[in-house]
mmCIF file of C-alpha atoms and ligand atoms in Angstrom:
data_model
loop_
_atom_site.group_PDB
_atom_site.id
_atom_site.type_symbol
_atom_site.label_atom_id
_atom_site.label_comp_id
_atom_site.label_asym_id
_atom_site.label_seq_id
_atom_site.Cartn_x
_atom_site.Cartn_y
_atom_site.Cartn_z
ATOM 1 C CA MET S 687 0.000 0.000 0.000
ATOM 2 C CA SER S 688 1.223 3.462 -0.878
ATOM 3 C CA PRO S 689 1.648 5.848 2.039
ATOM 4 C CA SER S 690 -0.910 8.647 2.409
ATOM 5 C CA PHE S 691 -0.032 12.327 2.625
ATOM 6 C CA ALA S 692 -0.580 12.191 6.395
ATOM 7 C CA GLU S 693 1.770 9.224 6.715
ATOM 8 C CA VAL S 694 4.488 11.006 4.752
ATOM 9 C CA PHE S 695 4.184 14.487 6.254
ATOM 10 C CA GLY S 696 2.395 13.934 9.584
ATOM 11 C CA ARG S 697 -0.567 16.250 8.857
ATOM 12 C CA PRO S 698 -3.506 16.347 6.469
ATOM 13 C CA CYS S 699 -3.218 17.784 2.973
ATOM 14 C CA GLU S 700 -5.065 20.995 2.079
ATOM 15 C CA GLY S 701 -6.076 19.984 -1.411
ATOM 16 C CA ARG S 702 -5.608 17.691 -4.405
ATOM 17 C CA TRP S 703 -4.936 18.638 -7.985
ATOM 18 C CA SER S 704 -4.510 16.404 -11.025
ATOM 19 C CA ALA S 705 -3.326 16.628 -14.615
ATOM 20 C CA PRO S 706 -3.468 14.019 -17.403
ATOM 21 C CA GLY S 707 -0.901 12.504 -19.711
ATOM 22 C CA ARG S 708 -1.625 12.961 -23.404
ATOM 23 C CA VAL S 709 -1.464 11.178 -26.690
ATOM 24 C CA ASN S 710 -0.922 13.143 -29.862
ATOM 25 C CA LEU S 711 -3.394 12.063 -32.544
ATOM 26 C CA ILE S 712 -1.485 13.793 -35.360
ATOM 27 C CA GLY S 713 0.987 16.657 -35.764
ATOM 28 C CA GLU S 714 4.376 15.274 -34.787
ATOM 29 C CA TYR S 715 7.360 17.632 -34.667
ATOM 30 C CA THR S 716 5.094 20.354 -36.031
ATOM 31 C CA ASP S 717 5.386 22.271 -32.751
ATOM 32 C CA LEU S 718 9.093 22.686 -33.509
ATOM 33 C CA ASN S 719 7.927 24.598 -36.551
ATOM 34 C CA GLU S 720 5.301 26.800 -34.895
ATOM 35 C CA SER S 721 2.541 24.801 -36.552
ATOM 36 C CA PHE S 722 -0.530 22.767 -35.509
ATOM 37 C CA VAL S 723 -0.867 19.766 -33.199
ATOM 38 C CA LEU S 724 -3.891 17.660 -32.243
ATOM 39 C CA PRO S 725 -3.408 15.922 -28.874
ATOM 40 C CA LEU S 726 -5.987 14.514 -26.484
ATOM 41 C CA ALA S 727 -5.804 13.863 -22.753
ATOM 42 C CA ILE S 728 -5.612 10.193 -21.775
ATOM 43 C CA GLY S 729 -7.388 8.781 -18.723
ATOM 44 C CA GLN S 730 -4.163 8.261 -16.755
ATOM 45 C CA ARG S 731 -3.398 11.227 -14.539
ATOM 46 C CA THR S 732 -0.854 12.542 -12.076
ATOM 47 C CA THR S 733 -2.350 13.626 -8.763
ATOM 48 C CA VAL S 734 -0.636 15.961 -6.328
ATOM 49 C CA GLU S 735 -1.767 16.265 -2.718
ATOM 50 C CA ALA S 736 -0.350 19.344 -1.084
ATOM 51 C CA ALA S 737 -0.253 21.540 1.998
ATOM 52 C CA SER S 738 1.571 24.831 2.437
ATOM 53 C CA ARG S 739 4.488 25.348 4.799
ATOM 54 C CA PRO S 740 5.517 28.511 6.615
ATOM 55 C CA ASP S 741 9.103 28.346 5.257
ATOM 56 C CA ARG S 742 10.478 28.432 1.681
ATOM 57 C CA VAL S 743 11.045 24.700 1.389
ATOM 58 C CA LEU S 744 9.415 22.146 -0.893
ATOM 59 C CA GLY S 745 8.915 18.754 0.744
ATOM 60 C CA LEU S 746 8.620 16.243 -2.099
ATOM 61 C CA LYS S 747 7.554 12.652 -2.269
ATOM 62 C CA SER S 748 6.666 10.656 -5.385
ATOM 63 C CA LEU S 749 4.899 7.352 -4.892
ATOM 64 C CA GLN S 750 6.654 6.176 -8.063
ATOM 65 C CA GLN S 751 10.054 6.615 -6.405
ATOM 66 C CA ASP S 752 11.527 4.654 -3.531
ATOM 67 C CA GLY S 753 12.866 6.440 -0.503
ATOM 68 C CA GLU S 754 11.979 9.208 1.899
ATOM 69 C CA ALA S 755 10.561 12.604 1.028
ATOM 70 C CA VAL S 756 13.260 15.099 0.027
ATOM 71 C CA GLU S 757 13.420 18.742 1.084
ATOM 72 C CA VAL S 758 14.567 21.455 -1.313
ATOM 73 C CA ASP S 759 15.172 25.060 -0.244
ATOM 74 C CA LEU S 760 13.574 27.388 -2.810
ATOM 75 C CA ASP S 761 16.168 30.062 -2.026
ATOM 76 C CA ALA S 762 19.141 27.791 -2.665
ATOM 77 C CA PRO S 763 20.568 28.131 -6.188
ATOM 78 C CA GLY S 764 20.065 25.562 -8.943
ATOM 79 C CA VAL S 765 17.699 22.684 -9.428
ATOM 80 C CA PRO S 766 18.342 19.234 -7.902
ATOM 81 C CA GLY S 767 18.993 16.158 -10.035
ATOM 82 C CA GLY S 768 16.502 13.306 -10.360
ATOM 83 C CA TRP S 769 12.742 13.521 -10.451
ATOM 84 C CA SER S 770 12.497 16.368 -7.896
ATOM 85 C CA ALA S 771 13.952 18.634 -10.599
ATOM 86 C CA TYR S 772 10.442 18.804 -12.100
ATOM 87 C CA PRO S 773 8.463 20.188 -9.137
ATOM 88 C CA VAL S 774 11.325 22.490 -8.139
ATOM 89 C CA ALA S 775 11.565 23.732 -11.738
ATOM 90 C CA VAL S 776 7.849 24.514 -11.696
ATOM 91 C CA ALA S 777 8.219 26.583 -8.510
ATOM 92 C CA ARG S 778 11.189 28.443 -10.019
ATOM 93 C CA SER S 779 9.344 29.014 -13.276
ATOM 94 C CA LEU S 780 6.259 30.346 -11.444
ATOM 95 C CA GLU S 781 8.476 32.760 -9.526
ATOM 96 C CA ALA S 782 10.305 33.783 -12.704
ATOM 97 C CA SER S 783 6.896 34.667 -14.163
ATOM 98 C CA GLY S 784 6.064 36.838 -11.175
ATOM 99 C CA PHE S 785 3.880 34.471 -9.158
ATOM 100 C CA ALA S 786 4.773 34.270 -5.482
ATOM 101 C CA VAL S 787 4.702 30.680 -4.316
ATOM 102 C CA GLY S 788 5.593 29.642 -0.806
ATOM 103 C CA GLY S 789 6.961 26.453 0.656
ATOM 104 C CA ALA S 790 4.775 23.366 0.405
ATOM 105 C CA ASP S 791 4.721 19.650 1.004
ATOM 106 C CA LEU S 792 3.701 17.605 -2.034
ATOM 107 C CA VAL S 793 2.889 13.942 -2.550
ATOM 108 C CA CYS S 794 2.813 13.044 -6.247
ATOM 109 C CA ASP S 795 1.159 9.901 -7.546
ATOM 110 C CA SER S 796 0.715 8.948 -11.180
ATOM 111 C CA GLN S 797 -0.793 6.304 -13.426
ATOM 112 C CA VAL S 798 0.806 7.862 -16.507
ATOM 113 C CA PRO S 799 3.455 5.458 -17.823
ATOM 114 C CA ILE S 800 6.797 7.184 -17.299
ATOM 115 C CA GLY S 801 9.027 7.683 -20.331
ATOM 116 C CA ALA S 802 6.491 6.146 -22.736
ATOM 117 C CA GLY S 803 5.975 9.264 -24.847
ATOM 118 C CA LEU S 804 2.677 9.945 -23.043
ATOM 119 C CA SER S 805 4.021 12.970 -21.247
ATOM 120 C CA SER S 806 4.316 11.970 -17.638
ATOM 121 C CA SER S 807 6.659 14.945 -17.299
ATOM 122 C CA ALA S 808 4.027 17.485 -18.373
ATOM 123 C CA ALA S 809 1.383 15.772 -16.220
ATOM 124 C CA LEU S 810 3.688 16.134 -13.220
ATOM 125 C CA GLU S 811 4.555 19.749 -14.038
ATOM 126 C CA CYS S 812 0.962 20.792 -14.620
ATOM 127 C CA ALA S 813 -0.369 19.078 -11.485
ATOM 128 C CA VAL S 814 2.387 20.715 -9.422
ATOM 129 C CA ALA S 815 1.747 24.103 -11.044
ATOM 130 C CA LEU S 816 -1.950 23.865 -10.177
ATOM 131 C CA ALA S 817 -1.160 22.724 -6.624
ATOM 132 C CA LEU S 818 1.319 25.521 -5.920
ATOM 133 C CA THR S 819 -0.911 28.248 -7.373
ATOM 134 C CA GLY S 820 -3.950 26.688 -5.682
ATOM 135 C CA LEU S 821 -2.267 26.740 -2.267
ATOM 136 C CA ALA S 822 -1.119 30.326 -2.808
ATOM 137 C CA GLY S 823 -4.608 31.371 -3.926
ATOM 138 C CA VAL S 824 -3.207 32.642 -7.215
ATOM 139 C CA LYS S 825 -5.638 32.691 -10.159
ATOM 140 C CA THR S 826 -4.088 31.878 -13.521
ATOM 141 C CA ASP S 827 -5.207 31.082 -17.008
ATOM 142 C CA ALA S 828 -4.766 27.443 -18.145
ATOM 143 C CA MET S 829 -2.579 28.342 -21.122
ATOM 144 C CA GLU S 830 -0.483 30.684 -19.004
ATOM 145 C CA LEU S 831 0.210 27.824 -16.598
ATOM 146 C CA ALA S 832 1.042 25.588 -19.569
ATOM 147 C CA ARG S 833 3.667 28.100 -20.686
ATOM 148 C CA ILE S 834 5.072 28.303 -17.179
ATOM 149 C CA ALA S 835 5.249 24.495 -17.055
ATOM 150 C CA GLN S 836 6.974 24.392 -20.460
ATOM 151 C CA ARG S 837 9.469 27.009 -19.287
ATOM 152 C CA ALA S 838 10.078 24.876 -16.192
ATOM 153 C CA GLU S 839 11.030 21.924 -18.412
ATOM 154 C CA ASN S 840 13.042 24.031 -20.902
ATOM 155 C CA GLU S 841 14.954 26.377 -18.641
ATOM 156 C CA PHE S 842 15.061 24.689 -15.254
ATOM 157 C CA VAL S 843 15.075 20.946 -16.042
ATOM 158 C CA GLY S 844 16.920 21.559 -19.309
ATOM 159 C CA VAL S 845 14.737 19.597 -21.740
ATOM 160 C CA PRO S 846 14.044 21.533 -24.969
ATOM 161 C CA CYS S 847 10.398 20.473 -25.514
ATOM 162 C CA GLY S 848 7.709 22.425 -27.369
ATOM 163 C CA ILE S 849 4.445 23.665 -25.835
ATOM 164 C CA MET S 850 2.249 20.735 -26.931
ATOM 165 C CA ASP S 851 2.572 18.480 -23.884
ATOM 166 C CA GLN S 852 1.843 21.104 -21.265
ATOM 167 C CA ALA S 853 -0.909 22.749 -23.323
ATOM 168 C CA ALA S 854 -2.579 19.365 -23.802
ATOM 169 C CA SER S 855 -2.383 18.490 -20.121
ATOM 170 C CA MET S 856 -3.775 21.885 -19.077
ATOM 171 C CA CYS S 857 -6.309 22.622 -21.805
ATOM 172 C CA CYS S 858 -7.743 19.356 -23.147
ATOM 173 C CA GLU S 859 -11.425 18.634 -22.558
ATOM 174 C CA GLU S 860 -13.363 15.415 -22.213
ATOM 175 C CA GLY S 861 -14.693 14.048 -25.516
ATOM 176 C CA HIS S 862 -12.464 16.302 -27.611
ATOM 177 C CA ALA S 863 -9.064 16.521 -29.207
ATOM 178 C CA LEU S 864 -7.322 19.872 -28.865
ATOM 179 C CA LEU S 865 -6.412 21.699 -32.060
ATOM 180 C CA LEU S 866 -3.587 23.974 -31.009
ATOM 181 C CA ASP S 867 -1.773 26.535 -33.097
ATOM 182 C CA THR S 868 1.605 26.437 -31.378
ATOM 183 C CA ARG S 869 2.511 29.880 -32.722
ATOM 184 C CA SER S 870 -0.489 31.941 -31.653
ATOM 185 C CA LEU S 871 -1.590 29.472 -28.943
ATOM 186 C CA GLU S 872 -5.086 29.801 -30.372
ATOM 187 C CA ARG S 873 -6.980 26.631 -29.616
ATOM 188 C CA ARG S 874 -10.192 24.852 -30.429
ATOM 189 C CA GLN S 875 -11.858 21.745 -29.012
ATOM 190 C CA VAL S 876 -12.556 19.250 -31.815
ATOM 191 C CA PRO S 877 -15.276 16.663 -31.014
ATOM 192 C CA LEU S 878 -14.004 13.075 -30.912
ATOM 193 C CA ASP S 879 -16.792 10.714 -29.897
ATOM 194 C CA LEU S 880 -15.173 7.341 -30.563
ATOM 195 C CA ALA S 881 -17.902 5.214 -28.952
ATOM 196 C CA ALA S 882 -20.649 6.732 -31.078
ATOM 197 C CA ALA S 883 -18.655 5.727 -34.157
ATOM 198 C CA GLY S 884 -18.032 2.184 -32.872
ATOM 199 C CA LEU S 885 -14.312 2.873 -32.708
ATOM 200 C CA VAL S 886 -11.536 2.598 -30.175
ATOM 201 C CA LEU S 887 -8.256 4.375 -29.846
ATOM 202 C CA LEU S 888 -5.558 2.050 -28.568
ATOM 203 C CA VAL S 889 -2.279 3.200 -27.162
ATOM 204 C CA VAL S 890 0.476 0.623 -27.440
ATOM 205 C CA ASP S 891 3.527 1.377 -25.321
ATOM 206 C CA THR S 892 6.529 -0.423 -26.804
ATOM 207 C CA ARG S 893 8.354 -0.102 -23.452
ATOM 208 C CA VAL S 894 11.536 0.897 -25.256
ATOM 209 C CA LYS S 895 13.329 4.207 -25.257
ATOM 210 C CA HIS S 896 16.398 4.245 -27.486
ATOM 211 C CA ASP S 897 19.259 6.533 -26.515
ATOM 212 C CA LEU S 898 19.272 8.226 -29.890
ATOM 213 C CA GLY S 899 16.176 10.238 -28.921
ATOM 214 C CA GLU S 900 17.801 13.168 -27.192
ATOM 215 C CA SER S 901 20.515 13.941 -29.726
ATOM 216 C CA ALA S 902 18.105 13.367 -32.615
ATOM 217 C CA TYR S 903 15.656 15.930 -31.235
ATOM 218 C CA GLY S 904 18.286 18.680 -31.396
ATOM 219 C CA ASP S 905 19.424 17.456 -34.787
ATOM 220 C CA ARG S 906 15.882 17.555 -36.223
ATOM 221 C CA ARG S 907 15.311 20.980 -34.707
ATOM 222 C CA ARG S 908 18.459 22.275 -36.437
ATOM 223 C CA SER S 909 17.354 20.756 -39.761
ATOM 224 C CA CYS S 910 13.976 22.476 -39.526
ATOM 225 C CA GLU S 911 15.626 25.790 -38.705
ATOM 226 C CA ALA S 912 18.091 25.391 -41.569
ATOM 227 C CA ALA S 913 15.272 24.634 -43.999
ATOM 228 C CA ALA S 914 13.277 27.673 -42.836
ATOM 229 C CA ARG S 915 16.371 29.875 -43.178
ATOM 230 C CA ALA S 916 17.089 28.585 -46.669
ATOM 231 C CA LEU S 917 13.505 29.361 -47.675
ATOM 232 C CA GLY S 918 13.569 32.810 -46.095
ATOM 233 C CA VAL S 919 10.642 32.124 -43.733
ATOM 234 C CA ARG S 920 10.469 32.450 -39.947
ATOM 235 C CA ALA S 921 9.422 28.798 -39.583
ATOM 236 C CA LEU S 922 8.378 25.997 -41.953
ATOM 237 C CA ARG S 923 4.858 26.807 -40.803
ATOM 238 C CA ASP S 924 5.004 29.798 -43.123
ATOM 239 C CA VAL S 925 5.272 27.786 -46.331
ATOM 240 C CA PRO S 926 1.743 27.954 -47.794
ATOM 241 C CA PRO S 927 0.033 24.697 -48.914
ATOM 242 C CA ASP S 928 0.331 25.600 -52.587
ATOM 243 C CA GLY S 929 4.014 26.465 -52.162
ATOM 244 C CA VAL S 930 5.182 23.121 -50.791
ATOM 245 C CA GLN S 931 6.483 21.617 -54.057
ATOM 246 C CA ALA S 932 8.357 24.780 -55.000
ATOM 247 C CA ALA S 933 9.835 25.064 -51.503
ATOM 248 C CA LEU S 934 11.100 21.481 -51.573
ATOM 249 C CA ALA S 935 12.608 21.991 -55.015
ATOM 250 C CA GLU S 936 14.356 25.110 -53.784
ATOM 251 C CA LEU S 937 15.923 23.285 -50.812
ATOM 252 C CA GLY S 938 17.886 20.865 -52.984
ATOM 253 C CA ASP S 939 19.800 19.042 -50.242
ATOM 254 C CA GLU S 940 18.309 15.554 -50.151
ATOM 255 C CA GLU S 941 18.170 15.132 -46.381
ATOM 256 C CA LEU S 942 16.858 18.646 -45.801
ATOM 257 C CA VAL S 943 14.143 18.006 -48.389
ATOM 258 C CA ARG S 944 12.969 14.917 -46.537
ATOM 259 C CA ARG S 945 12.973 16.648 -43.145
ATOM 260 C CA ALA S 946 11.015 19.627 -44.504
ATOM 261 C CA ARG S 947 8.679 17.381 -46.472
ATOM 262 C CA HIS S 948 7.673 15.638 -43.258
ATOM 263 C CA VAL S 949 6.836 18.917 -41.535
ATOM 264 C CA LEU S 950 5.001 20.416 -44.503
ATOM 265 C CA THR S 951 2.937 17.323 -45.235
ATOM 266 C CA GLU S 952 2.284 16.741 -41.529
ATOM 267 C CA GLN S 953 0.938 20.257 -41.167
ATOM 268 C CA ALA S 954 -1.529 19.506 -43.967
ATOM 269 C CA ARG S 955 -2.435 16.176 -42.357
ATOM 270 C CA VAL S 956 -3.402 17.857 -39.083
ATOM 271 C CA LEU S 957 -5.796 20.187 -40.870
ATOM 272 C CA GLU S 958 -7.233 17.337 -42.941
ATOM 273 C CA VAL S 959 -7.843 15.214 -39.818
ATOM 274 C CA VAL S 960 -9.577 18.175 -38.171
ATOM 275 C CA ARG S 961 -11.747 18.670 -41.257
ATOM 276 C CA LEU S 962 -12.806 15.000 -41.153
ATOM 277 C CA LEU S 963 -13.469 15.035 -37.398
ATOM 278 C CA ASP S 964 -15.528 18.187 -37.780
ATOM 279 C CA SER S 965 -17.705 16.349 -40.278
ATOM 280 C CA GLY S 966 -18.013 13.308 -38.006
ATOM 281 C CA ARG S 967 -15.920 11.069 -40.288
ATOM 282 C CA ILE S 968 -13.641 9.601 -37.629
ATOM 283 C CA ALA S 969 -12.940 6.300 -39.402
ATOM 284 C CA ASP S 970 -11.694 8.202 -42.455
ATOM 285 C CA ILE S 971 -8.715 9.629 -40.576
ATOM 286 C CA GLY S 972 -7.102 6.143 -40.554
ATOM 287 C CA PRO S 973 -5.138 6.463 -43.814
ATOM 288 C CA ILE S 974 -3.910 9.910 -42.784
ATOM 289 C CA LEU S 975 -2.508 8.505 -39.552
ATOM 290 C CA VAL S 976 -0.715 5.839 -41.581
ATOM 291 C CA ALA S 977 0.700 8.421 -43.979
ATOM 292 C CA GLY S 978 1.885 10.363 -40.927
ATOM 293 C CA HIS S 979 3.709 7.307 -39.620
ATOM 294 C CA ARG S 980 5.419 6.601 -42.947
ATOM 295 C CA SER S 981 6.513 10.214 -43.130
ATOM 296 C CA LEU S 982 8.021 10.055 -39.628
ATOM 297 C CA ARG S 983 9.685 6.739 -40.493
ATOM 298 C CA ASP S 984 11.074 7.534 -43.935
ATOM 299 C CA ASP S 985 11.405 11.308 -44.174
ATOM 300 C CA PHE S 986 11.943 12.460 -40.597
ATOM 301 C CA GLU S 987 13.609 9.192 -39.505
ATOM 302 C CA VAL S 988 12.507 9.158 -35.883
ATOM 303 C CA SER S 989 10.782 5.773 -35.768
ATOM 304 C CA CYS S 990 12.334 2.454 -34.741
ATOM 305 C CA VAL S 991 11.736 -1.226 -35.387
ATOM 306 C CA GLU S 992 9.442 -1.682 -32.363
ATOM 307 C CA LEU S 993 7.183 1.219 -33.388
ATOM 308 C CA ASP S 994 7.138 0.070 -37.022
ATOM 309 C CA THR S 995 6.237 -3.434 -35.896
ATOM 310 C CA VAL S 996 3.209 -2.232 -33.932
ATOM 311 C CA VAL S 997 1.999 -0.131 -36.855
ATOM 312 C CA GLU S 998 2.422 -2.862 -39.476
ATOM 313 C CA VAL S 999 0.893 -5.602 -37.294
ATOM 314 C CA ALA S 1000 -2.045 -3.365 -36.335
ATOM 315 C CA LEU S 1001 -2.763 -2.589 -39.987
ATOM 316 C CA ALA S 1002 -2.408 -6.245 -40.973
ATOM 317 C CA THR S 1003 -4.920 -7.136 -38.241
ATOM 318 C CA GLY S 1004 -7.535 -4.768 -39.558
ATOM 319 C CA ALA S 1005 -6.831 -1.504 -37.736
ATOM 320 C CA LEU S 1006 -8.059 1.560 -39.626
ATOM 321 C CA GLY S 1007 -4.928 3.540 -38.894
ATOM 322 C CA ALA S 1008 -1.834 3.611 -36.700
ATOM 323 C CA ARG S 1009 1.116 5.872 -36.132
ATOM 324 C CA MET S 1010 3.936 6.434 -33.680
ATOM 325 C CA THR S 1011 3.120 9.262 -31.303
ATOM 326 C CA GLY S 1012 5.509 11.490 -29.374
ATOM 327 C CA GLY S 1013 9.174 12.035 -30.113
ATOM 328 C CA GLY S 1014 9.884 8.540 -31.429
ATOM 329 C CA PHE S 1015 12.872 6.168 -30.997
ATOM 330 C CA GLY S 1016 10.548 4.148 -28.778
ATOM 331 C CA GLY S 1017 7.550 5.217 -26.766
ATOM 332 C CA SER S 1018 4.032 4.569 -27.994
ATOM 333 C CA VAL S 1019 1.872 3.967 -31.042
ATOM 334 C CA VAL S 1020 -1.704 5.194 -31.375
ATOM 335 C CA VAL S 1021 -4.041 2.805 -33.205
ATOM 336 C CA LEU S 1022 -7.543 3.529 -34.483
ATOM 337 C CA ALA S 1023 -9.671 0.393 -34.806
ATOM 338 C CA GLU S 1024 -13.233 -0.780 -34.861
ATOM 339 C CA VAL S 1025 -14.377 -1.979 -31.432
ATOM 340 C CA GLY S 1026 -14.519 -5.594 -32.612
ATOM 341 C CA ALA S 1027 -10.934 -5.572 -33.928
ATOM 342 C CA ALA S 1028 -9.202 -4.145 -30.864
ATOM 343 C CA SER S 1029 -8.448 -7.378 -29.022
ATOM 344 C CA ASP S 1030 -7.054 -9.001 -32.192
ATOM 345 C CA VAL S 1031 -4.757 -6.028 -32.726
ATOM 346 C CA VAL S 1032 -3.453 -6.305 -29.186
ATOM 347 C CA SER S 1033 -2.881 -10.067 -29.261
ATOM 348 C CA ALA S 1034 -1.254 -9.951 -32.702
ATOM 349 C CA THR S 1035 1.085 -7.219 -31.491
ATOM 350 C CA GLU S 1036 1.984 -9.232 -28.395
ATOM 351 C CA SER S 1037 2.758 -12.309 -30.510
ATOM 352 C CA ALA S 1038 4.826 -10.317 -32.979
ATOM 353 C CA PHE S 1039 6.854 -8.824 -30.127
ATOM 354 C CA ALA S 1040 7.386 -12.281 -28.616
ATOM 355 C CA ASP S 1041 8.473 -13.671 -32.027
ATOM 356 C CA LYS S 1042 10.996 -10.883 -32.479
ATOM 357 C CA GLY S 1043 12.346 -11.211 -28.942
ATOM 358 C CA PHE S 1044 11.139 -7.738 -27.866
ATOM 359 C CA SER S 1045 9.895 -7.312 -24.314
ATOM 360 C CA PRO S 1046 6.073 -7.360 -24.104
ATOM 361 C CA PRO S 1047 4.259 -4.157 -25.086
ATOM 362 C CA VAL S 1048 1.561 -2.635 -22.885
ATOM 363 C CA ALA S 1049 -1.696 -1.700 -24.603
ATOM 364 C CA PHE S 1050 -4.724 0.160 -23.335
ATOM 365 C CA SER S 1051 -7.685 1.863 -24.934
ATOM 366 C CA THR S 1052 -8.316 5.514 -24.292
ATOM 367 C CA VAL S 1053 -11.007 8.130 -24.760
ATOM 368 C CA PRO S 1054 -10.373 11.876 -24.594
ATOM 369 C CA GLY S 1055 -10.389 12.775 -20.911
ATOM 370 C CA PRO S 1056 -10.514 16.054 -19.002
ATOM 371 C CA GLY S 1057 -7.542 18.366 -18.599
ATOM 372 C CA ALA S 1058 -5.847 19.488 -15.392
ATOM 373 C CA ARG S 1059 -8.150 20.425 -12.521
ATOM 374 C CA ALA S 1060 -8.591 20.752 -8.796
ATOM 375 C CA GLU S 1061 -10.038 17.588 -7.234
ATOM 376 C CA ARG S 1062 -12.504 17.480 -4.382
HETATM 377 P P1 ADP Q 354 7.518 11.265 -20.698
HETATM 378 O O1 ADP Q 354 7.151 12.678 -20.435
HETATM 379 O O2 ADP Q 354 7.308 10.858 -22.116
HETATM 380 O O3 ADP Q 354 6.877 10.298 -19.776
HETATM 381 P P2 ADP Q 354 10.090 12.256 -19.962
HETATM 382 O O4 ADP Q 354 11.465 11.687 -20.087
HETATM 383 O O5 ADP Q 354 9.809 13.560 -20.583
HETATM 384 O O6 ADP Q 354 9.079 11.133 -20.460
HETATM 385 O O7 ADP Q 354 9.736 12.427 -18.427
HETATM 386 C C1 ADP Q 354 9.931 11.368 -17.531
HETATM 387 C C2 ADP Q 354 10.529 11.893 -16.243
HETATM 388 O O8 ADP Q 354 9.553 12.687 -15.535
HETATM 389 C C3 ADP Q 354 10.894 10.795 -15.268
HETATM 390 O O9 ADP Q 354 12.194 10.323 -15.511
HETATM 391 C C4 ADP Q 354 10.800 11.490 -13.926
HETATM 392 O O10 ADP Q 354 11.968 12.224 -13.663
HETATM 393 C C5 ADP Q 354 9.673 12.483 -14.148
HETATM 394 N N1 ADP Q 354 8.390 11.965 -13.660
HETATM 395 C C6 ADP Q 354 7.234 11.885 -14.351
HETATM 396 N N2 ADP Q 354 6.226 11.419 -13.576
HETATM 397 C C7 ADP Q 354 6.752 11.192 -12.363
HETATM 398 C C8 ADP Q 354 6.240 10.706 -11.111
HETATM 399 N N3 ADP Q 354 4.970 10.345 -10.954
HETATM 400 N N4 ADP Q 354 7.099 10.620 -10.087
HETATM 401 C C9 ADP Q 354 8.391 10.971 -10.216
HETATM 402 N N5 ADP Q 354 8.917 11.436 -11.342
HETATM 403 C C10 ADP Q 354 8.139 11.543 -12.406
HETATM 404 MG MG1 MG Q 355 8.043 14.387 -21.309
#
């Protein structure tokens, strides 16, 4: 049994706040290019129980980590190593944005798979951001907190992620995917009623995370920036749909062409998926998801054999669509299937993984859940 807040800190908590992980339906690496993404909140959430303290210390315990609670002085320089970097980074980022937060004791508990490309880091950041502002009685806008959480990860943890994960965790709504313009931060809730269409969305966590991921992220970012520079635009986002062919021809360099082609076609795919969802044609997004996967695999080169295996096996078992989701080099695949096909997809994937000697994948079905919120 996990210890309660009272068992860890010897007093009751003052409140509970929670924030979900997310899965990105389409729009991968588009946030690096100031373009559109379409994530939804998954049912798994990170919950933070918290109580304020009179000093300037954060007392931190994660039920996903062994060991005692740690104490971190908010006035000491730097950010600690390990998982406590995330909550401390959020406190620092809130203060850097002008929000006074005091000391607090926090117990964090999560069902979001960690390191599976489902954004356990943003779920943790957003739940902590809500808890600290909630305790301090500070009112903030959801997107403002998302930006503060992103800044926490970028500047204080040191991970150069885009805004998608935190925006999804803060701003998603039940029954909807979130269309987010990562440049203007304009957003719109797009209805996604899977059950009414007789469909399920499966998330298959490959349970692998290849080391290449971190260096490749910076490398892909530099390629996108180089392509934008060569085309004389602020970001690849600015290449209009009817200018894609000319832009690619102008780039010349074969690798740069493939990188840019992924971004430019992916941007179009997001808008096409939104158009179909708006007209209630959920099943028809399947082929677009598949095209998105092939583009990430062949042009952007961020997939891996485990992800490709899930996608190919899912399609061979009758799934309507499947694609890797998140940064790639491991992590998860999102699969769209008819209700009746879901269990076949899962068992075929498990057998394929066993045949290839991969460790077993973990699959679950998901519906768009609510974003971050205070809990009773
Ligand atoms: P992802 O966000 O895809 O799950 P990341 O590598 O971005 O993967 O973030 C994972 C890191 O976030 C973990 O290594 C850990 O430091 C931190 N983290 C996330 N959730 C928790 C949790 N419940 N308890 C402790 N640390 C967590
Ligand atoms: Mg993360």
